[in-house]
């Protein structure tokens, strides 16, 4: 007697209709610190995820045109937080995967440590209106406030390397 399952088994190597195309994305951002304040506050943003949950994260965004990751980080931090900054050091990159309608995204985010050089906290300059709030958080509390483990690791690294840049 023929199996009811047998005829429906796909041969090895078959591309399933549910497999989605992959898109590579790059973003840049980081940890901008007000070094004039003894608490060493860092500017972070809040946004709502697709499920409507509030997430606190480091500011970041996509490079525009031929913009370098460093320039993109400075621009995106300024747009999303209102704070201007200068890069002190690279903090490394993180990557992760997520799915949106019709494709999977492999995203790489390059993070930098920046010293705040001016501006004031605001989300009014965010062209994408992704940020719904912005706050200064003492660097000692930063990792506890961030929503994502990979960004908490970046925060810990920033806290580790910052002292060598304060002496410069």
JSON list of C-alpha atoms in Angstrom, two decimals:
[
{"chain": "A", "resi": 1, "resn": "UNK", "atom": "CA", "xyz": [0.00, 0.00, 0.00]},
{"chain": "A", "resi": 2, "resn": "UNK", "atom": "CA", "xyz": [1.50, 3.40, -0.96]},
{"chain": "A", "resi": 3, "resn": "UNK", "atom": "CA", "xyz": [2.38, 5.79, 1.86]},
{"chain": "A", "resi": 4, "resn": "UNK", "atom": "CA", "xyz": [0.34, 8.93, 2.19]},
{"chain": "A", "resi": 5, "resn": "UNK", "atom": "CA", "xyz": [3.55, 10.81, 3.11]},
{"chain": "A", "resi": 6, "resn": "UNK", "atom": "CA", "xyz": [5.97, 9.33, 0.57]},
{"chain": "A", "resi": 7, "resn": "UNK", "atom": "CA", "xyz": [4.91, 11.18, -2.57]},
{"chain": "A", "resi": 8, "resn": "UNK", "atom": "CA", "xyz": [5.12, 14.53, -0.76]},
{"chain": "A", "resi": 9, "resn": "UNK", "atom": "CA", "xyz": [8.71, 14.30, 0.46]},
{"chain": "A", "resi": 10, "resn": "UNK", "atom": "CA", "xyz": [10.91, 16.80, -1.32]},
{"chain": "A", "resi": 11, "resn": "UNK", "atom": "CA", "xyz": [14.17, 15.48, -2.77]},
{"chain": "A", "resi": 12, "resn": "UNK", "atom": "CA", "xyz": [17.42, 16.55, -1.07]},
{"chain": "A", "resi": 13, "resn": "UNK", "atom": "CA", "xyz": [18.60, 19.96, -2.17]},
{"chain": "A", "resi": 14, "resn": "UNK", "atom": "CA", "xyz": [15.10, 21.15, -3.07]},
{"chain": "A", "resi": 15, "resn": "UNK", "atom": "CA", "xyz": [14.53, 24.86, -2.47]},
{"chain": "A", "resi": 16, "resn": "UNK", "atom": "CA", "xyz": [11.46, 25.17, -0.30]},
{"chain": "A", "resi": 17, "resn": "UNK", "atom": "CA", "xyz": [8.99, 27.93, -1.14]},
{"chain": "A", "resi": 18, "resn": "UNK", "atom": "CA", "xyz": [9.30, 29.18, 2.45]},
{"chain": "A", "resi": 19, "resn": "UNK", "atom": "CA", "xyz": [13.00, 29.93, 2.07]},
{"chain": "A", "resi": 20, "resn": "UNK", "atom": "CA", "xyz": [13.43, 33.69, 1.90]},
{"chain": "A", "resi": 21, "resn": "UNK", "atom": "CA", "xyz": [16.02, 35.76, 0.06]},
{"chain": "A", "resi": 22, "resn": "UNK", "atom": "CA", "xyz": [18.66, 37.40, 2.26]},
{"chain": "A", "resi": 23, "resn": "UNK", "atom": "CA", "xyz": [19.46, 41.11, 2.27]},
{"chain": "A", "resi": 24, "resn": "UNK", "atom": "CA", "xyz": [22.69, 42.46, 3.80]},
{"chain": "A", "resi": 25, "resn": "UNK", "atom": "CA", "xyz": [22.38, 45.71, 5.78]},
{"chain": "A", "resi": 26, "resn": "UNK", "atom": "CA", "xyz": [25.03, 47.88, 7.41]},
{"chain": "A", "resi": 27, "resn": "UNK", "atom": "CA", "xyz": [24.52, 50.49, 10.13]},
{"chain": "A", "resi": 28, "resn": "UNK", "atom": "CA", "xyz": [26.83, 52.60, 12.26]},
{"chain": "A", "resi": 29, "resn": "UNK", "atom": "CA", "xyz": [26.39, 54.30, 15.62]},
{"chain": "A", "resi": 30, "resn": "UNK", "atom": "CA", "xyz": [27.65, 54.05, 19.12]},
{"chain": "A", "resi": 31, "resn": "UNK", "atom": "CA", "xyz": [28.18, 55.33, 22.60]},
{"chain": "A", "resi": 32, "resn": "UNK", "atom": "CA", "xyz": [28.33, 59.13, 22.88]},
{"chain": "A", "resi": 33, "resn": "UNK", "atom": "CA", "xyz": [29.53, 60.24, 26.32]},
{"chain": "A", "resi": 34, "resn": "UNK", "atom": "CA", "xyz": [29.33, 63.67, 27.98]},
{"chain": "A", "resi": 35, "resn": "UNK", "atom": "CA", "xyz": [32.86, 63.70, 29.42]},
{"chain": "A", "resi": 36, "resn": "UNK", "atom": "CA", "xyz": [32.28, 67.08, 31.12]},
{"chain": "A", "resi": 37, "resn": "UNK", "atom": "CA", "xyz": [29.91, 65.41, 33.61]},
{"chain": "A", "resi": 38, "resn": "UNK", "atom": "CA", "xyz": [31.50, 63.23, 36.36]},
{"chain": "A", "resi": 39, "resn": "UNK", "atom": "CA", "xyz": [28.69, 60.64, 35.90]},
{"chain": "A", "resi": 40, "resn": "UNK", "atom": "CA", "xyz": [29.79, 60.23, 32.27]},
{"chain": "A", "resi": 41, "resn": "UNK", "atom": "CA", "xyz": [26.25, 60.09, 30.87]},
{"chain": "A", "resi": 42, "resn": "UNK", "atom": "CA", "xyz": [25.56, 58.38, 27.54]},
{"chain": "A", "resi": 43, "resn": "UNK", "atom": "CA", "xyz": [22.76, 59.40, 25.16]},
{"chain": "A", "resi": 44, "resn": "UNK", "atom": "CA", "xyz": [20.40, 56.52, 24.29]},
{"chain": "A", "resi": 45, "resn": "UNK", "atom": "CA", "xyz": [17.13, 56.37, 22.38]},
{"chain": "A", "resi": 46, "resn": "UNK", "atom": "CA", "xyz": [13.82, 54.61, 22.90]},
{"chain": "A", "resi": 47, "resn": "UNK", "atom": "CA", "xyz": [11.77, 53.18, 20.07]},
{"chain": "A", "resi": 48, "resn": "UNK", "atom": "CA", "xyz": [8.80, 50.87, 19.71]},
{"chain": "A", "resi": 49, "resn": "UNK", "atom": "CA", "xyz": [9.48, 47.47, 18.19]},
{"chain": "A", "resi": 50, "resn": "UNK", "atom": "CA", "xyz": [7.11, 45.82, 15.69]},
{"chain": "A", "resi": 51, "resn": "UNK", "atom": "CA", "xyz": [5.19, 44.32, 18.62]},
{"chain": "A", "resi": 52, "resn": "UNK", "atom": "CA", "xyz": [4.71, 47.74, 20.23]},
{"chain": "A", "resi": 53, "resn": "UNK", "atom": "CA", "xyz": [7.18, 47.11, 23.08]},
{"chain": "A", "resi": 54, "resn": "UNK", "atom": "CA", "xyz": [9.48, 49.96, 24.18]},
{"chain": "A", "resi": 55, "resn": "UNK", "atom": "CA", "xyz": [13.18, 49.25, 23.55]},
{"chain": "A", "resi": 56, "resn": "UNK", "atom": "CA", "xyz": [16.10, 51.39, 24.76]},
{"chain": "A", "resi": 57, "resn": "UNK", "atom": "CA", "xyz": [19.06, 51.19, 22.41]},
{"chain": "A", "resi": 58, "resn": "UNK", "atom": "CA", "xyz": [22.19, 52.87, 21.16]},
{"chain": "A", "resi": 59, "resn": "UNK", "atom": "CA", "xyz": [21.63, 55.34, 18.32]},
{"chain": "A", "resi": 60, "resn": "UNK", "atom": "CA", "xyz": [22.55, 54.00, 14.89]},
{"chain": "A", "resi": 61, "resn": "UNK", "atom": "CA", "xyz": [21.60, 54.14, 11.24]},
{"chain": "A", "resi": 62, "resn": "UNK", "atom": "CA", "xyz": [22.58, 53.42, 7.65]},
{"chain": "A", "resi": 63, "resn": "UNK", "atom": "CA", "xyz": [25.43, 55.15, 5.84]},
{"chain": "A", "resi": 64, "resn": "UNK", "atom": "CA", "xyz": [24.18, 57.38, 3.03]},
{"chain": "A", "resi": 65, "resn": "UNK", "atom": "CA", "xyz": [25.76, 57.10, -0.42]},
{"chain": "A", "resi": 66, "resn": "UNK", "atom": "CA", "xyz": [29.53, 56.70, -0.10]},
{"chain": "A", "resi": 67, "resn": "UNK", "atom": "CA", "xyz": [29.54, 57.88, 3.52]},
{"chain": "A", "resi": 68, "resn": "UNK", "atom": "CA", "xyz": [32.05, 56.04, 5.76]},
{"chain": "A", "resi": 69, "resn": "UNK", "atom": "CA", "xyz": [30.85, 54.12, 8.80]},
{"chain": "A", "resi": 70, "resn": "UNK", "atom": "CA", "xyz": [32.56, 56.70, 11.02]},
{"chain": "A", "resi": 71, "resn": "UNK", "atom": "CA", "xyz": [30.77, 59.64, 9.38]},
{"chain": "A", "resi": 72, "resn": "UNK", "atom": "CA", "xyz": [27.47, 57.74, 9.44]},
{"chain": "A", "resi": 73, "resn": "UNK", "atom": "CA", "xyz": [27.88, 57.06, 13.18]},
{"chain": "A", "resi": 74, "resn": "UNK", "atom": "CA", "xyz": [28.48, 60.75, 13.96]},
{"chain": "A", "resi": 75, "resn": "UNK", "atom": "CA", "xyz": [25.56, 61.87, 11.76]},
{"chain": "A", "resi": 76, "resn": "UNK", "atom": "CA", "xyz": [23.10, 59.24, 12.99]},
{"chain": "A", "resi": 77, "resn": "UNK", "atom": "CA", "xyz": [23.89, 59.90, 16.65]},
{"chain": "A", "resi": 78, "resn": "UNK", "atom": "CA", "xyz": [23.31, 63.61, 16.05]},
{"chain": "A", "resi": 79, "resn": "UNK", "atom": "CA", "xyz": [20.06, 63.02, 14.15]},
{"chain": "A", "resi": 80, "resn": "UNK", "atom": "CA", "xyz": [18.63, 60.56, 16.69]},
{"chain": "A", "resi": 81, "resn": "UNK", "atom": "CA", "xyz": [19.79, 62.24, 19.92]},
{"chain": "A", "resi": 82, "resn": "UNK", "atom": "CA", "xyz": [20.57, 65.88, 19.06]},
{"chain": "A", "resi": 83, "resn": "UNK", "atom": "CA", "xyz": [24.13, 65.39, 20.37]},
{"chain": "A", "resi": 84, "resn": "UNK", "atom": "CA", "xyz": [27.19, 66.16, 18.25]},
{"chain": "A", "resi": 85, "resn": "UNK", "atom": "CA", "xyz": [30.26, 64.07, 18.91]},
{"chain": "A", "resi": 86, "resn": "UNK", "atom": "CA", "xyz": [33.77, 63.17, 17.86]},
{"chain": "A", "resi": 87, "resn": "UNK", "atom": "CA", "xyz": [34.99, 59.60, 17.58]},
{"chain": "A", "resi": 88, "resn": "UNK", "atom": "CA", "xyz": [37.50, 58.48, 20.20]},
{"chain": "A", "resi": 89, "resn": "UNK", "atom": "CA", "xyz": [37.78, 54.79, 19.29]},
{"chain": "A", "resi": 90, "resn": "UNK", "atom": "CA", "xyz": [36.07, 51.93, 17.44]},
{"chain": "A", "resi": 91, "resn": "UNK", "atom": "CA", "xyz": [34.16, 49.56, 19.74]},
{"chain": "A", "resi": 92, "resn": "UNK", "atom": "CA", "xyz": [33.68, 46.73, 17.29]},
{"chain": "A", "resi": 93, "resn": "UNK", "atom": "CA", "xyz": [30.78, 45.35, 15.32]},
{"chain": "A", "resi": 94, "resn": "UNK", "atom": "CA", "xyz": [27.77, 43.18, 16.06]},
{"chain": "A", "resi": 95, "resn": "UNK", "atom": "CA", "xyz": [25.63, 41.27, 13.64]},
{"chain": "A", "resi": 96, "resn": "UNK", "atom": "CA", "xyz": [22.23, 39.67, 13.85]},
{"chain": "A", "resi": 97, "resn": "UNK", "atom": "CA", "xyz": [19.42, 38.29, 11.71]},
{"chain": "A", "resi": 98, "resn": "UNK", "atom": "CA", "xyz": [15.75, 39.19, 11.50]},
{"chain": "A", "resi": 99, "resn": "UNK", "atom": "CA", "xyz": [12.89, 38.60, 9.09]},
{"chain": "A", "resi": 100, "resn": "UNK", "atom": "CA", "xyz": [10.65, 41.18, 7.48]},
{"chain": "A", "resi": 101, "resn": "UNK", "atom": "CA", "xyz": [7.92, 40.63, 4.94]},
{"chain": "A", "resi": 102, "resn": "UNK", "atom": "CA", "xyz": [9.40, 38.78, 2.00]},
{"chain": "A", "resi": 103, "resn": "UNK", "atom": "CA", "xyz": [13.04, 38.50, 3.10]},
{"chain": "A", "resi": 104, "resn": "UNK", "atom": "CA", "xyz": [15.57, 37.85, 5.84]},
{"chain": "A", "resi": 105, "resn": "UNK", "atom": "CA", "xyz": [17.98, 40.58, 6.87]},
{"chain": "A", "resi": 106, "resn": "UNK", "atom": "CA", "xyz": [21.56, 40.03, 8.01]},
{"chain": "A", "resi": 107, "resn": "UNK", "atom": "CA", "xyz": [22.52, 43.28, 9.72]},
{"chain": "A", "resi": 108, "resn": "UNK", "atom": "CA", "xyz": [26.00, 44.39, 10.77]},
{"chain": "A", "resi": 109, "resn": "UNK", "atom": "CA", "xyz": [26.30, 47.40, 13.07]},
{"chain": "A", "resi": 110, "resn": "UNK", "atom": "CA", "xyz": [29.65, 49.17, 13.55]},
{"chain": "A", "resi": 111, "resn": "UNK", "atom": "CA", "xyz": [29.92, 50.90, 16.95]},
{"chain": "A", "resi": 112, "resn": "UNK", "atom": "CA", "xyz": [32.20, 53.72, 18.04]},
{"chain": "A", "resi": 113, "resn": "UNK", "atom": "CA", "xyz": [32.98, 55.52, 21.28]},
{"chain": "A", "resi": 114, "resn": "UNK", "atom": "CA", "xyz": [32.37, 59.27, 20.95]},
{"chain": "A", "resi": 115, "resn": "UNK", "atom": "CA", "xyz": [32.92, 62.32, 23.13]},
{"chain": "A", "resi": 116, "resn": "UNK", "atom": "CA", "xyz": [29.94, 64.71, 23.11]},
{"chain": "A", "resi": 117, "resn": "UNK", "atom": "CA", "xyz": [31.00, 68.07, 21.66]},
{"chain": "A", "resi": 118, "resn": "UNK", "atom": "CA", "xyz": [27.69, 69.97, 21.67]},
{"chain": "A", "resi": 119, "resn": "UNK", "atom": "CA", "xyz": [23.97, 69.95, 21.06]},
{"chain": "A", "resi": 120, "resn": "UNK", "atom": "CA", "xyz": [21.09, 69.09, 23.37]},
{"chain": "A", "resi": 121, "resn": "UNK", "atom": "CA", "xyz": [18.88, 66.03, 23.72]},
{"chain": "A", "resi": 122, "resn": "UNK", "atom": "CA", "xyz": [16.07, 65.98, 21.19]},
{"chain": "A", "resi": 123, "resn": "UNK", "atom": "CA", "xyz": [14.38, 63.54, 18.84]},
{"chain": "A", "resi": 124, "resn": "UNK", "atom": "CA", "xyz": [13.09, 66.37, 16.63]},
{"chain": "A", "resi": 125, "resn": "UNK", "atom": "CA", "xyz": [15.90, 65.97, 14.08]},
{"chain": "A", "resi": 126, "resn": "UNK", "atom": "CA", "xyz": [15.34, 62.24, 13.48]},
{"chain": "A", "resi": 127, "resn": "UNK", "atom": "CA", "xyz": [14.28, 62.12, 9.80]},
{"chain": "A", "resi": 128, "resn": "UNK", "atom": "CA", "xyz": [12.82, 58.60, 10.16]},
{"chain": "A", "resi": 129, "resn": "UNK", "atom": "CA", "xyz": [11.00, 59.45, 13.41]},
{"chain": "A", "resi": 130, "resn": "UNK", "atom": "CA", "xyz": [12.16, 56.07, 14.72]},
{"chain": "A", "resi": 131, "resn": "UNK", "atom": "CA", "xyz": [13.19, 57.44, 18.12]},
{"chain": "A", "resi": 132, "resn": "UNK", "atom": "CA", "xyz": [10.28, 58.23, 20.43]},
{"chain": "A", "resi": 133, "resn": "UNK", "atom": "CA", "xyz": [12.38, 59.30, 23.42]},
{"chain": "A", "resi": 134, "resn": "UNK", "atom": "CA", "xyz": [15.98, 60.10, 24.29]},
{"chain": "A", "resi": 135, "resn": "UNK", "atom": "CA", "xyz": [17.79, 60.17, 27.63]},
{"chain": "A", "resi": 136, "resn": "UNK", "atom": "CA", "xyz": [21.14, 60.64, 29.30]},
{"chain": "A", "resi": 137, "resn": "UNK", "atom": "CA", "xyz": [22.08, 57.56, 31.33]},
{"chain": "A", "resi": 138, "resn": "UNK", "atom": "CA", "xyz": [25.18, 57.39, 33.56]},
{"chain": "A", "resi": 139, "resn": "UNK", "atom": "CA", "xyz": [27.66, 55.00, 31.97]},
{"chain": "A", "resi": 140, "resn": "UNK", "atom": "CA", "xyz": [27.61, 52.92, 35.16]},
{"chain": "A", "resi": 141, "resn": "UNK", "atom": "CA", "xyz": [23.89, 52.18, 34.51]},
{"chain": "A", "resi": 142, "resn": "UNK", "atom": "CA", "xyz": [24.03, 51.96, 30.72]},
{"chain": "A", "resi": 143, "resn": "UNK", "atom": "CA", "xyz": [24.20, 48.17, 30.34]},
{"chain": "A", "resi": 144, "resn": "UNK", "atom": "CA", "xyz": [21.18, 47.74, 32.64]},
{"chain": "A", "resi": 145, "resn": "UNK", "atom": "CA", "xyz": [19.09, 50.20, 30.61]},
{"chain": "A", "resi": 146, "resn": "UNK", "atom": "CA", "xyz": [19.77, 48.77, 27.14]},
{"chain": "A", "resi": 147, "resn": "UNK", "atom": "CA", "xyz": [17.27, 46.22, 25.80]},
{"chain": "A", "resi": 148, "resn": "UNK", "atom": "CA", "xyz": [19.63, 44.01, 23.77]},
{"chain": "A", "resi": 149, "resn": "UNK", "atom": "CA", "xyz": [22.43, 41.77, 25.08]},
{"chain": "A", "resi": 150, "resn": "UNK", "atom": "CA", "xyz": [24.73, 42.55, 22.14]},
{"chain": "A", "resi": 151, "resn": "UNK", "atom": "CA", "xyz": [24.42, 46.30, 22.83]},
{"chain": "A", "resi": 152, "resn": "UNK", "atom": "CA", "xyz": [25.04, 45.67, 26.55]},
{"chain": "A", "resi": 153, "resn": "UNK", "atom": "CA", "xyz": [28.36, 44.06, 25.56]},
{"chain": "A", "resi": 154, "resn": "UNK", "atom": "CA", "xyz": [29.23, 47.18, 23.52]},
{"chain": "A", "resi": 155, "resn": "UNK", "atom": "CA", "xyz": [28.32, 49.35, 26.55]},
{"chain": "A", "resi": 156, "resn": "UNK", "atom": "CA", "xyz": [30.59, 47.26, 28.80]},
{"chain": "A", "resi": 157, "resn": "UNK", "atom": "CA", "xyz": [33.44, 47.62, 26.31]},
{"chain": "A", "resi": 158, "resn": "UNK", "atom": "CA", "xyz": [32.90, 51.41, 26.12]},
{"chain": "A", "resi": 159, "resn": "UNK", "atom": "CA", "xyz": [33.06, 51.63, 29.91]},
{"chain": "A", "resi": 160, "resn": "UNK", "atom": "CA", "xyz": [36.27, 49.60, 29.85]},
{"chain": "A", "resi": 161, "resn": "UNK", "atom": "CA", "xyz": [38.13, 51.67, 27.23]},
{"chain": "A", "resi": 162, "resn": "UNK", "atom": "CA", "xyz": [36.81, 55.15, 28.11]},
{"chain": "A", "resi": 163, "resn": "UNK", "atom": "CA", "xyz": [39.33, 55.86, 30.93]},
{"chain": "A", "resi": 164, "resn": "UNK", "atom": "CA", "xyz": [42.29, 55.71, 28.53]},
{"chain": "A", "resi": 165, "resn": "UNK", "atom": "CA", "xyz": [40.60, 58.37, 26.36]},
{"chain": "A", "resi": 166, "resn": "UNK", "atom": "CA", "xyz": [39.80, 60.66, 29.29]},
{"chain": "A", "resi": 167, "resn": "UNK", "atom": "CA", "xyz": [43.50, 61.07, 30.02]},
{"chain": "A", "resi": 168, "resn": "UNK", "atom": "CA", "xyz": [44.30, 62.11, 26.45]}
]
